[in-house]
Short mmCIF file of C-alpha atoms in Angstrom, two decimals:
data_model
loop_
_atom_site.label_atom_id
_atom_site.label_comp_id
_atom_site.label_asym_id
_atom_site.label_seq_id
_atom_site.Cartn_x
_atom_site.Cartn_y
_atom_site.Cartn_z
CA UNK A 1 2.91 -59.31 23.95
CA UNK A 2 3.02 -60.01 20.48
CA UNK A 3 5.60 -62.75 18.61
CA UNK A 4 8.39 -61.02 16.87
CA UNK A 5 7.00 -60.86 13.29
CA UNK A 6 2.98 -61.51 13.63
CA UNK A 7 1.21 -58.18 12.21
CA UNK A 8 -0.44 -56.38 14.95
CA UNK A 9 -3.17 -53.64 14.68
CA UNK A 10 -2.88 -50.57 16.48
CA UNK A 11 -5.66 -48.16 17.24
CA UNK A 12 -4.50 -44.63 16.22
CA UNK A 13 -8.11 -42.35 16.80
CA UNK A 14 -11.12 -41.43 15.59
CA UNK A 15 -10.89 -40.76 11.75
CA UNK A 16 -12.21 -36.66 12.65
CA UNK A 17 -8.94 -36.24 14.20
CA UNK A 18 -7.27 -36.70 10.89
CA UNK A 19 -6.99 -33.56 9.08
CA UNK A 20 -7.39 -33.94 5.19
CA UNK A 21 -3.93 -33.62 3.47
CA UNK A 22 -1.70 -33.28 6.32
CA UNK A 23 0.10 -35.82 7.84
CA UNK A 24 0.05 -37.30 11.63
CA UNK A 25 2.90 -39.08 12.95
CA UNK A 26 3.12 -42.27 16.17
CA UNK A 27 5.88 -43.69 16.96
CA UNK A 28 4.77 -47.21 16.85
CA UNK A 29 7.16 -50.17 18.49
CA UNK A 30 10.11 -47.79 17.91
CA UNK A 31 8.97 -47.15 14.04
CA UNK A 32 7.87 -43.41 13.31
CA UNK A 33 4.55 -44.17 11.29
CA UNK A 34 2.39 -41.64 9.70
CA UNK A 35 -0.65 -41.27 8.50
CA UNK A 36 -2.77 -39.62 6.37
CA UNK A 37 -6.37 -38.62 5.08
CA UNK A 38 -7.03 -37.46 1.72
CA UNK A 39 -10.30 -37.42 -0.86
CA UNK A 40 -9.03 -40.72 -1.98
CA UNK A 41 -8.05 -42.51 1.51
CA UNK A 42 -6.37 -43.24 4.27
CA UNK A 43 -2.77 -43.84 3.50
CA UNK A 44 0.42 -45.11 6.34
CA UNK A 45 3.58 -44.37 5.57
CA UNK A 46 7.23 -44.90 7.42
CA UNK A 47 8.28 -41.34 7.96
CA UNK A 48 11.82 -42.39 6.30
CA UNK A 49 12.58 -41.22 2.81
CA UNK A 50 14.05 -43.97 1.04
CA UNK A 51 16.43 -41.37 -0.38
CA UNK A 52 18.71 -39.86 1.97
CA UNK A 53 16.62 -40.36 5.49
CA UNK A 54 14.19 -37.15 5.27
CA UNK A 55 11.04 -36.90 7.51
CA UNK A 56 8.88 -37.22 4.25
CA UNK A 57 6.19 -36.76 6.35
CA UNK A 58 6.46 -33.01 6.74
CA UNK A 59 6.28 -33.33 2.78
CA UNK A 60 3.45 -32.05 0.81
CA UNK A 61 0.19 -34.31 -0.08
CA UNK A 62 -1.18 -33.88 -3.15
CA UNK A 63 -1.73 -35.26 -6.43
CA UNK A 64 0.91 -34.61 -8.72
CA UNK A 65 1.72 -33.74 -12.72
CA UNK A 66 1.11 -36.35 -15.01
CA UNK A 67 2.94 -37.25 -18.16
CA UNK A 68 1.10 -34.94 -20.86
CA UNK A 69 2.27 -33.06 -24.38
CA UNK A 70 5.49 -30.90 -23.53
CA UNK A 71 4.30 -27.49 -21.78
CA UNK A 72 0.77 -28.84 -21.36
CA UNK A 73 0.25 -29.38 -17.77
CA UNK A 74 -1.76 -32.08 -16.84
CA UNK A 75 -2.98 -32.43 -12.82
CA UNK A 76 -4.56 -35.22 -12.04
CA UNK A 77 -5.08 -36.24 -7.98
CA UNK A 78 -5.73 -39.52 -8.84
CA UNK A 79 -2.49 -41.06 -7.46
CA UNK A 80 -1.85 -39.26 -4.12
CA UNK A 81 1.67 -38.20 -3.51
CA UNK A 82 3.59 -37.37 -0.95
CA UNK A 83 6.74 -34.88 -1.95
CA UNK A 84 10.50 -35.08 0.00
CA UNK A 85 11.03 -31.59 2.01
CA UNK A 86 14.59 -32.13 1.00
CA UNK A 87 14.43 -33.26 -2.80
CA UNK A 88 10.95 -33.15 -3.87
CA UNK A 89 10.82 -36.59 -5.02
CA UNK A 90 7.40 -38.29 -4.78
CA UNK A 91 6.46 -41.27 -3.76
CA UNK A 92 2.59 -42.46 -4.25
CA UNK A 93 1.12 -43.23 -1.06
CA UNK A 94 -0.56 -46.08 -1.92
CA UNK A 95 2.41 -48.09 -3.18
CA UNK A 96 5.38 -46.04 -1.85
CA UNK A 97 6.79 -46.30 -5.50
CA UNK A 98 8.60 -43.26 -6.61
CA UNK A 99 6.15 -41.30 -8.86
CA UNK A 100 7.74 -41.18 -12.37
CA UNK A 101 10.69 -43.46 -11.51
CA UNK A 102 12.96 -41.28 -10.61
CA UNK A 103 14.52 -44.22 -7.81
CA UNK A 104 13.82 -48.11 -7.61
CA UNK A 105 13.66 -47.17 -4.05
CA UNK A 106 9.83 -47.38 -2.47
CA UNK A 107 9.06 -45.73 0.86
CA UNK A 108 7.47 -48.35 3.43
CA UNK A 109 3.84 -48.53 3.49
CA UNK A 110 1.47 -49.96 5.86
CA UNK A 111 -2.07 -51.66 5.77
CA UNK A 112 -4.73 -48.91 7.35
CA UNK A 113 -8.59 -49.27 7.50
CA UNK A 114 -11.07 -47.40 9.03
CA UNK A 115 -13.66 -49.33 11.51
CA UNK A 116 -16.28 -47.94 13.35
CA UNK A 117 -14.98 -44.29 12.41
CA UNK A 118 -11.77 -45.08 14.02
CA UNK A 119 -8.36 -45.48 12.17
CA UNK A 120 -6.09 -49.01 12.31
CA UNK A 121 -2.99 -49.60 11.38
CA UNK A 122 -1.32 -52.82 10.95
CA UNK A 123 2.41 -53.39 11.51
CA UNK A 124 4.55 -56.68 11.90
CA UNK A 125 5.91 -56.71 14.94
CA UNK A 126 5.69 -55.29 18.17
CA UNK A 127 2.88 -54.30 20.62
CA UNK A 128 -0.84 -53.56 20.13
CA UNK A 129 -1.19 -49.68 21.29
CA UNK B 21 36.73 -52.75 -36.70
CA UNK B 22 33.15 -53.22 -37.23
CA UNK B 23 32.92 -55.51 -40.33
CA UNK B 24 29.93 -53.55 -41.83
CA UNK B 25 30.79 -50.26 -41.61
CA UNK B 26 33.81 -47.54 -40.51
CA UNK B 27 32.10 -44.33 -40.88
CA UNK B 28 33.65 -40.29 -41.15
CA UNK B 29 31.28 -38.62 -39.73
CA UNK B 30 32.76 -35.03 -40.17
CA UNK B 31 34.60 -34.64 -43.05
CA UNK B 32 34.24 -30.91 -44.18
CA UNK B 33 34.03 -29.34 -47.65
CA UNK B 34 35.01 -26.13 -48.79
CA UNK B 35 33.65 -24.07 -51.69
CA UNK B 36 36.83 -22.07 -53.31
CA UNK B 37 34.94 -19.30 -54.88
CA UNK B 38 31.64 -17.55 -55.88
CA UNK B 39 32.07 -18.99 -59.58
CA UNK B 40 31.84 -22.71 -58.11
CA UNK B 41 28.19 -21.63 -57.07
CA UNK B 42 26.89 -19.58 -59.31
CA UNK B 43 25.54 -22.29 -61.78
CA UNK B 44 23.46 -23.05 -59.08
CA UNK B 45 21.78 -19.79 -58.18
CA UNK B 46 19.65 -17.60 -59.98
CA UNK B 47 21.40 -15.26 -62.38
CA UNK B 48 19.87 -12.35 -60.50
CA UNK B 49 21.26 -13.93 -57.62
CA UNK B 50 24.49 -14.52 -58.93
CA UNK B 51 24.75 -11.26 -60.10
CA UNK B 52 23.55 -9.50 -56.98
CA UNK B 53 26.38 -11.24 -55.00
CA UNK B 54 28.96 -10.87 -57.76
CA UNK B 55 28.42 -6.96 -57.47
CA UNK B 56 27.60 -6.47 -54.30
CA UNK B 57 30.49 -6.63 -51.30
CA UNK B 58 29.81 -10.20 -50.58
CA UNK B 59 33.07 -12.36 -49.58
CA UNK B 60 33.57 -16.12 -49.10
CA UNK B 61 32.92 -17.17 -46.09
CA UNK B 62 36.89 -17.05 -45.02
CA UNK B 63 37.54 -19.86 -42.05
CA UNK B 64 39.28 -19.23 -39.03
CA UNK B 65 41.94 -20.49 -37.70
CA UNK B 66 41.26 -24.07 -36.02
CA UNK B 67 43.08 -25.16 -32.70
CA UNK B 68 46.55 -26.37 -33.78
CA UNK B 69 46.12 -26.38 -37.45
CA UNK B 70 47.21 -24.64 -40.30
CA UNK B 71 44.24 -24.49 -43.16
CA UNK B 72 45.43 -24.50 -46.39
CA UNK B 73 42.40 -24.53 -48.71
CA UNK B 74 42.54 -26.58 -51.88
CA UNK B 75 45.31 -28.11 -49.81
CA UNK B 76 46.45 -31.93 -50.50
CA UNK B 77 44.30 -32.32 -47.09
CA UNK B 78 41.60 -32.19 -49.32
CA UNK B 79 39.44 -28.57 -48.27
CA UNK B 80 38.36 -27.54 -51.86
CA UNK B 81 39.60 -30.60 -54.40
CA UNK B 82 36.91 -33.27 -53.94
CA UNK B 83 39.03 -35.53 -55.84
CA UNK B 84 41.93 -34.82 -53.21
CA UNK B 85 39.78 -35.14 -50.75
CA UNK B 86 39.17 -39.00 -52.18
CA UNK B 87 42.38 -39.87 -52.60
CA UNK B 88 43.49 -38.93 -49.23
CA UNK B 89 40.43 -40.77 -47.26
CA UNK B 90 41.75 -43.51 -45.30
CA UNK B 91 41.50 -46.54 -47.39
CA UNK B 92 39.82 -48.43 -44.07
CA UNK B 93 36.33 -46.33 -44.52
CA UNK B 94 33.01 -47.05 -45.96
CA UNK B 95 31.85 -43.83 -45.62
CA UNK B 96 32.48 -40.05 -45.41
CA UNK B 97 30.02 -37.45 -44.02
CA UNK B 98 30.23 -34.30 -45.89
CA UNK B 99 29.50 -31.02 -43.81
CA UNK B 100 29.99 -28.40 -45.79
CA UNK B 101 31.94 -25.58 -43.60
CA UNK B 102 30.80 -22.10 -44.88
CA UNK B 103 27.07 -22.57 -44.70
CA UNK B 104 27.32 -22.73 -40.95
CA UNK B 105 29.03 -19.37 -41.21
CA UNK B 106 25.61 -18.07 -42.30
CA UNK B 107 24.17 -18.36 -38.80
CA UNK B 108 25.86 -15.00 -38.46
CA UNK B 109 24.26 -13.35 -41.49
CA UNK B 110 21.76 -11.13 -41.24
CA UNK B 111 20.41 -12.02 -44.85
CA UNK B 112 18.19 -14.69 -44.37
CA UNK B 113 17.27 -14.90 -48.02
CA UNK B 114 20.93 -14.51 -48.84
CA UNK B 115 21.67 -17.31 -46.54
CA UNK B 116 19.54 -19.85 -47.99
CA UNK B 117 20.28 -19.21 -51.66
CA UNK B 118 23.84 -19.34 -50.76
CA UNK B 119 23.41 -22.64 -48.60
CA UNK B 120 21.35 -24.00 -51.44
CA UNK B 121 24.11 -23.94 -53.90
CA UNK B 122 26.62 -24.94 -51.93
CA UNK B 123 24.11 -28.13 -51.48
CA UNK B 124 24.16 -28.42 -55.24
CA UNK B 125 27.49 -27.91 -55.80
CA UNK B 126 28.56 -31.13 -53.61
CA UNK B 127 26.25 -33.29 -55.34
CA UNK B 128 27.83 -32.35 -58.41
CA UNK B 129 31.24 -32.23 -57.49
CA UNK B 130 32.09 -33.95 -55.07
CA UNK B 131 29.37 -37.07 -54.56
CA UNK B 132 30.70 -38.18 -58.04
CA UNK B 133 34.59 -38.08 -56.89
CA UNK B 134 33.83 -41.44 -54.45
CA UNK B 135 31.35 -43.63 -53.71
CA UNK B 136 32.27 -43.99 -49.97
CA UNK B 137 30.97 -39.83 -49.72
CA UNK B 138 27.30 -39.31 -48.32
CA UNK B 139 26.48 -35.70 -47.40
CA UNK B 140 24.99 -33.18 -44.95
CA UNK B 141 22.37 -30.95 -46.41
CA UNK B 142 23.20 -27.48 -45.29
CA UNK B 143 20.59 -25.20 -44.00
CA UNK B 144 20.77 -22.03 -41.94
CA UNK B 145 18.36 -21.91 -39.33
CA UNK B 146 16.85 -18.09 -39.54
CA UNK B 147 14.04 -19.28 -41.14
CA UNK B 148 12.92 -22.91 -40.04
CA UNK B 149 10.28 -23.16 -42.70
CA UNK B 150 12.57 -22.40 -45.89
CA UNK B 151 14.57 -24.69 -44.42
CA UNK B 152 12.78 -27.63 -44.54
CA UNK B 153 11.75 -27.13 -47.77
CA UNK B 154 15.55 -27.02 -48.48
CA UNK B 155 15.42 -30.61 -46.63
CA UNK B 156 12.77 -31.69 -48.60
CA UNK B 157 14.18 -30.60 -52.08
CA UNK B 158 17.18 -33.16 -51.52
CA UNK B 159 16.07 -35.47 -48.56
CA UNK B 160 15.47 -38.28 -51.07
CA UNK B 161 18.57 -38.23 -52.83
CA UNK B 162 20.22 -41.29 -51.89
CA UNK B 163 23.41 -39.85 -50.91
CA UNK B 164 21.46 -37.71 -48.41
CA UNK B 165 21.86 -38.84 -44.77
CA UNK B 166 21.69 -35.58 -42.29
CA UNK B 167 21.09 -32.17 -42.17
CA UNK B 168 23.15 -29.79 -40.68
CA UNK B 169 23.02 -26.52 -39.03
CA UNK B 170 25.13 -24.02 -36.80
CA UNK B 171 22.38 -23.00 -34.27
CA UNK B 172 21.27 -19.26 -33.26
CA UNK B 173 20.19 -17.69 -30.65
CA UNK B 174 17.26 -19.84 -29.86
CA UNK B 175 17.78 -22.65 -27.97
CA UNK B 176 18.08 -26.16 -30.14
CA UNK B 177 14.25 -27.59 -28.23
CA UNK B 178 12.18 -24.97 -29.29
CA UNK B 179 9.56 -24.51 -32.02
CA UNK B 180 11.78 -22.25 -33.73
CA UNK B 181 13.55 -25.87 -35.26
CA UNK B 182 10.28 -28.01 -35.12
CA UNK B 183 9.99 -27.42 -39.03
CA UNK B 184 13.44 -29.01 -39.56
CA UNK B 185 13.14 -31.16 -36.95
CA UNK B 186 10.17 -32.96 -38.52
CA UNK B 187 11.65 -32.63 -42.18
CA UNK B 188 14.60 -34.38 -41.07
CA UNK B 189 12.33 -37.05 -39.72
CA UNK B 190 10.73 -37.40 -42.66
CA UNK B 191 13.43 -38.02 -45.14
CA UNK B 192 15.18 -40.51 -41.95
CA UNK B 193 17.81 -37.85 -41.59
CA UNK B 194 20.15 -37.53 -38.91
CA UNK B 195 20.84 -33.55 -37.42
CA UNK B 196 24.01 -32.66 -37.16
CA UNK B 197 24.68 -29.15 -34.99
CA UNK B 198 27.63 -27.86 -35.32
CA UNK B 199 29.30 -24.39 -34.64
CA UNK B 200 29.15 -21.57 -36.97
CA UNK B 201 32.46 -19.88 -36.06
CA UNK B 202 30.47 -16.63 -35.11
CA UNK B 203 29.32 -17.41 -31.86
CA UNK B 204 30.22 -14.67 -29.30
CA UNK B 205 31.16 -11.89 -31.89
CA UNK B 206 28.22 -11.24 -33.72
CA UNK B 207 24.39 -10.73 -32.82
CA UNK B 208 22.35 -13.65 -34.09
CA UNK B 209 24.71 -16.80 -33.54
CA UNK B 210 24.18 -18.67 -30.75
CA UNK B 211 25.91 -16.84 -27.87
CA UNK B 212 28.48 -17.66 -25.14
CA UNK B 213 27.74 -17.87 -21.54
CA UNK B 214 28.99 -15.13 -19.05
CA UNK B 215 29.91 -12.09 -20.01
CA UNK B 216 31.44 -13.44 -23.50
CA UNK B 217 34.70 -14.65 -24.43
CA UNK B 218 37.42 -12.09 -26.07
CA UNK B 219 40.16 -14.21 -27.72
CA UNK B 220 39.66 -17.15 -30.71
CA UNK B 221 41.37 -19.64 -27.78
CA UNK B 222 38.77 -18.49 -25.27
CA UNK B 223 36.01 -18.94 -27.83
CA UNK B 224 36.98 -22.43 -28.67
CA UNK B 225 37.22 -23.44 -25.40
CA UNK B 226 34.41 -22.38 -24.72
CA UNK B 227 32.25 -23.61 -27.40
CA UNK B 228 30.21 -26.21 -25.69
CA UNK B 229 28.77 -24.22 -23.45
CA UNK B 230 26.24 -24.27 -26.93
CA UNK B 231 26.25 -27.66 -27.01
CA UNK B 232 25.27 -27.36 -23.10
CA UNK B 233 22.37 -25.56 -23.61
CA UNK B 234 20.97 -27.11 -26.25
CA UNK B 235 20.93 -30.62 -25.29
CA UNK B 236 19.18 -29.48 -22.17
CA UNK B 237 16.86 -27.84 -24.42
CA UNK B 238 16.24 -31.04 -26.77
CA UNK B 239 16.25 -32.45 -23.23
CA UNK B 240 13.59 -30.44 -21.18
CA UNK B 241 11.22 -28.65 -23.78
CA UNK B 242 10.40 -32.64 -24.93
CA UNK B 243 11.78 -31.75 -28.64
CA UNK B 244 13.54 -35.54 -28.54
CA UNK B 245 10.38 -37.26 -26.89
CA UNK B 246 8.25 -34.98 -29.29
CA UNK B 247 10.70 -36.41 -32.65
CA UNK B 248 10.88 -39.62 -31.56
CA UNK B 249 12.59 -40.54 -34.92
CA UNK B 250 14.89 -37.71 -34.21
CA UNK B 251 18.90 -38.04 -33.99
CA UNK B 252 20.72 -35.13 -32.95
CA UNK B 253 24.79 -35.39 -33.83
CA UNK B 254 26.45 -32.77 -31.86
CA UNK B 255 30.33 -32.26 -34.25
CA UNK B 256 32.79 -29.63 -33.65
CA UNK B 257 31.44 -29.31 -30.01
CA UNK B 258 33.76 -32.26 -28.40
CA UNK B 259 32.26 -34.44 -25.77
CA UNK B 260 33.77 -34.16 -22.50
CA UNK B 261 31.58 -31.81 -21.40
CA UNK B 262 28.63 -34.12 -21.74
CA UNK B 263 28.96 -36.68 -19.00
CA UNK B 264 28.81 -34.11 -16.25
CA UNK B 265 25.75 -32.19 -17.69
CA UNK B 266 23.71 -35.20 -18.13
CA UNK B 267 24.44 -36.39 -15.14
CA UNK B 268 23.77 -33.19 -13.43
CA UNK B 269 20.54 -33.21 -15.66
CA UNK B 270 19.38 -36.46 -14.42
CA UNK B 271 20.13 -35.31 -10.92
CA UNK B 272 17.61 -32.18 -11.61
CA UNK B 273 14.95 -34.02 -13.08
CA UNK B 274 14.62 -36.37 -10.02
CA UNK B 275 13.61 -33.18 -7.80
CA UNK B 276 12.06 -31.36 -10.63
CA UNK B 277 10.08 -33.96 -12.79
CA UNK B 278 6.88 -32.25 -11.96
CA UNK B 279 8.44 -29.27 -13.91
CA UNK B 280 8.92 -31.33 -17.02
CA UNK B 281 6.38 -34.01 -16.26
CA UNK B 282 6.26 -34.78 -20.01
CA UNK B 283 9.32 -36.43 -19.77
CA UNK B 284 8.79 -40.27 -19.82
CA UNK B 285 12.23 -41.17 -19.50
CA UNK B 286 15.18 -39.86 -17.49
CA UNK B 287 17.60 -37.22 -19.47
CA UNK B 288 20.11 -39.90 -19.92
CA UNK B 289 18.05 -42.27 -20.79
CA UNK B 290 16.74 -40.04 -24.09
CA UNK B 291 20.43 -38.53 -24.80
CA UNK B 292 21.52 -42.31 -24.98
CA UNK B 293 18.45 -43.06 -27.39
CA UNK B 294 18.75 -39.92 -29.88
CA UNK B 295 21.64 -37.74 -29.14
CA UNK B 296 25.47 -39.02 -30.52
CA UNK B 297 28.42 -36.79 -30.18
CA UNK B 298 31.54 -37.01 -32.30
CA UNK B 299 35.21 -37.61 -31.05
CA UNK B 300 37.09 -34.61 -31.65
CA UNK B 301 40.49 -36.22 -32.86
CA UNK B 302 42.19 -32.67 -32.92
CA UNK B 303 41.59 -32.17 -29.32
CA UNK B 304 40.48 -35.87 -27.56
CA UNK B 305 43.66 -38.00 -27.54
CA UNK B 306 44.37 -38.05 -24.20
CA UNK B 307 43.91 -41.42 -21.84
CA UNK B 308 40.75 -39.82 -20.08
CA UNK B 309 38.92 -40.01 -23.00
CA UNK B 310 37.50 -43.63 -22.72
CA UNK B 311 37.11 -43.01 -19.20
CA UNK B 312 34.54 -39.98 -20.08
CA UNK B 313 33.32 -42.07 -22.84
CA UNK B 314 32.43 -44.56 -20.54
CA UNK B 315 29.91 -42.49 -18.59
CA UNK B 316 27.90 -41.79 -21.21
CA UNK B 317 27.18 -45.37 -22.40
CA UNK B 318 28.65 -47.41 -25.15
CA UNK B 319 26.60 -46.34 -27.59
CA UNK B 320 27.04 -42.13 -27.48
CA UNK B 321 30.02 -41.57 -29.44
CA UNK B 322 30.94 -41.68 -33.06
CA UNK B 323 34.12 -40.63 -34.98
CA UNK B 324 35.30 -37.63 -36.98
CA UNK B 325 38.25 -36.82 -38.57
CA UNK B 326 37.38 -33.52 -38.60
CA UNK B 327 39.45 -32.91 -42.22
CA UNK B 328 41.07 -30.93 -42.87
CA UNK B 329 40.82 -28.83 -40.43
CA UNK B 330 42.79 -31.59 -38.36
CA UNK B 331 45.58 -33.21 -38.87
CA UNK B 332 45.01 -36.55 -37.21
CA UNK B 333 43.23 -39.27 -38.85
CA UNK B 334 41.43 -42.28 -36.56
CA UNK B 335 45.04 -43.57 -35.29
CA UNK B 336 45.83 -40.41 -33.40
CA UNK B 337 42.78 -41.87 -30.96
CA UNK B 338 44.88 -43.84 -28.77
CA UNK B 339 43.13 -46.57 -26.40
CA UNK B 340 40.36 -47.78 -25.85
CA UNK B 341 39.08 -51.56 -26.04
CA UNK B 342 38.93 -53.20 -29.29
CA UNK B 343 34.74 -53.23 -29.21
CA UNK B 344 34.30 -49.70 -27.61
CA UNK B 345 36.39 -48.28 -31.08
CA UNK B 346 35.04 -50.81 -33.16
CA UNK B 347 31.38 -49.71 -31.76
CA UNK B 348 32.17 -46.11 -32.16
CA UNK B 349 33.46 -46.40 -35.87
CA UNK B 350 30.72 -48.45 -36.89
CA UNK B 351 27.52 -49.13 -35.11
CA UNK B 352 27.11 -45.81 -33.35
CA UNK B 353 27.47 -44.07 -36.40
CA UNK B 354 24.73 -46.29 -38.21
CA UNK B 355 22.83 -45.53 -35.08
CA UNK B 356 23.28 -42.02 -35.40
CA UNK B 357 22.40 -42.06 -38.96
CA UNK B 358 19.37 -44.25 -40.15
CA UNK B 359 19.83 -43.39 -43.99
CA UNK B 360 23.19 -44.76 -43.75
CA UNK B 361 21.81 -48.14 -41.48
CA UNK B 362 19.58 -48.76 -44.35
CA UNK B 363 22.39 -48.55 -47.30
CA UNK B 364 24.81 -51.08 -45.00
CA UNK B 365 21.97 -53.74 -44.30
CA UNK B 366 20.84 -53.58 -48.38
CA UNK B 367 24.06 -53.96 -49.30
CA UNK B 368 25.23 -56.56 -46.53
#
């Protein structure tokens, strides 16, 4: 058993089981964590929108429009996003901050590494899985 | 009151008759519209006021119009009225020529009759190109401080304006849009939403559903972030309608940003930088006003008496704290209008 607030590292798989781009949620020590791979990392996420609650993990992963001339559309997948089902709003998975601050708000992130092929995740609190 | 300045920033002029303008037109011009079946623009009735023009209210008689400013200003805005009838003209040429002199004709006769009157250069909008040479041929006169315009039936953000847009940057000129008094009856104006009002009282009511669209426009096609120099005066259109559609446009842009991903800042963050509305006195006295005014930031509205076309001067705005009117008869306005800024720190 862990103390309360120590960070503990949970074993979620082998990185292969991670499909690129689409989300896999644990419920880990009562939080609903997920996790994703894309072309630019492995990214952990609480599955709470900061806005109103959503499961943003059933949101899209992609990169996202960046600021540009108006009606020239710029891509660019160098921030990964993840967008609200319910709003759209993005949040970048690497920070959780709200892509183009459109809320103060961040979504919870969590520390993730890959050892050995295998995917960790490190939470405060709670039991090692 | 602010200290440096107490500013009009609608106070209309009206041209009596084709022989006031006709010094300032081409004789083949002149002549064309002498013979031809051209009328005076003739103005409509306005919402509870009788329009007498060449009245002692000051429509026609510049030095009237002087005498009866309230002796508390530093400065009167002069839109010129029938111009922005021209939106409905299908003349283009004829709309410019006529504009033109009308432009002429106030800084001959009416710029000399006080020195508290800066004016509005008058353009119709068919054409965005003539325009702005219109803008350029009196931008630098130093009575000069806006441009104005009665849009058509393009919205106010696209490239259609750009030309004036920029021109008005140039010259540090603010853009005032105000209606034309053909919108909904005529093809060409800027039109009414639905399927169109029927009656003058629906029209006016109705009006900012122009204003509407086209601050979304300036909003969402980038035109403000594009002009960054740009300041947009929306007169004649009220204000209360304003609060609600940029907060509803803010509310968009949080789902939609990757629509309009040029946008750098929120909606209300670029109406509060660049976009000012003026205080209706005919039809904005009641209590809510400030409480309206209040949601769109300190800094969005400026005053307008509106003359003479309404019969209330700045007193008939009841309310209000001391700085919030002070802010809106002064700074505001300087905000709104950079030429003007410029004059009140030289001369301060």
């Amino acid at each position: 058993m862990s103390t309360v607030r120590a960070p503990v590292r949970h074993h979620l798989g082998a990185v292969e089981e991670f499909p690129l781009g689409r989300f896999r949620v644990f419920e880990i020590s009562g939080r609903p964590v997920g996790v994703v791979r894309t072309a630019q990392g492995l990214f952990a996420v609480r599955n709470r929108c900061p806005h109103q609650g959503a499961a943003i993990c059933a949101g899209r992963v992609s990169g996202t429009m960046v600021a540009s001339a108006p009606f020239e559309y710029e891509y660019s997948d160098k921030t990964p996003v993840v967008a609200c089902p319910w709003h759209r709003w993005e949040f970048e998975l690497a920070s959780g901050r709200s892509y183009g601050r459109v809320t103060n708000k961040r979504l919870v992130t969590y520390p993730v590494e890959i050892e050995d092929d295998h995917v960790y995740v490190t939470l405060r609190g709670g039991e090692a899985a | 009151m602010s200290p440096d300045a107490f500013v009009d920033c609608e106070h209309h002029v009206i041209v009596e008759g084709l022989s006031d303008l006709a010094p300032y037109m081409t004789d083949g011009w002149a002549e064309r519209l002498r013979t031809s079946e051209f009328q005076m623009p003739q103005l409509g009735p306005h919402p509870g006021v009788e329009l007498e023009s060449g009245s002692e209210q000051g429509g026609a008689d510049p030095y009237a119009a002087a005498a009866a400013l309230d002796e508390r200003l530093t400065h009167a805005v002069l839109i010129p009225s029938q111009p922005l009838v021209s939106s409905g003209w299908l003349g283009h040429r004829m709309a410019m020529v006529f504009s033109s002199a009308v432009n002429d004709h106030v800084v001959a006769t009416w710029l000399p009759a006080d020195p508290r009157f800066r004016f509005a250069i008058s353009v119709p909008v068919h054409d965005g190109q003539a325009a702005a040479e219109e803008i350029h041929r009196l931008g630098e006169h130093p009575a000069a401080v806006a441009v104005c315009f009665s849009p058509m039936a393009v919205n106010l953000g696209q490239r259609h304006y750009h030309p004036i847009y920029a021109a008005a940057c140039e010259h540090d000129l603010a853009v005032i849009v105000h209606p034309g008094g053909s919108e909904g009856k005529v093809v060409g104006p800027a039109r009414l939403g639905g399927v169109g009002p029927r009656t003058p009282e629906e029209i006016f009511c109705l009006l900012p559903q122009i204003a509407m669209t086209g601050l979304s426009s300036l909003v969402f096609d980038g035109t403000l972030q594009r002009f960054p120099g740009l300041r947009v005066v929306f007169a004649g259109f009220g204000f209360g309608w304003a609060p609600s559609v940029v907060w509803r446009m803010d509310a968009e842009y949080r789902g939609l940003r990757v629509e309009v991903p040029w946008l750098t800042q929120t909606p209300f963050e670029a109406v509060t930088d660049q976009v000012r509305f003026v205080v209706d006195a005919a039809v904005e006295r009641e209590p809510g006003t400030w409480t309206l005014a209040s949601m769109l930031g300190a800094g969005a509205l400026v005053w307008g008496s509106d003359t003479p076309f309404a019969g209330g001067g700045i007193d008939s705005l009841t309310g209000g704290d001391e700085p919030s009117r002070s802010r809106m008869l002064g700074a505001n306005a300087l905000d709104a209008f950079p030429r003007l800024r410029a004059q009140v720190s030289v001369a301060v």
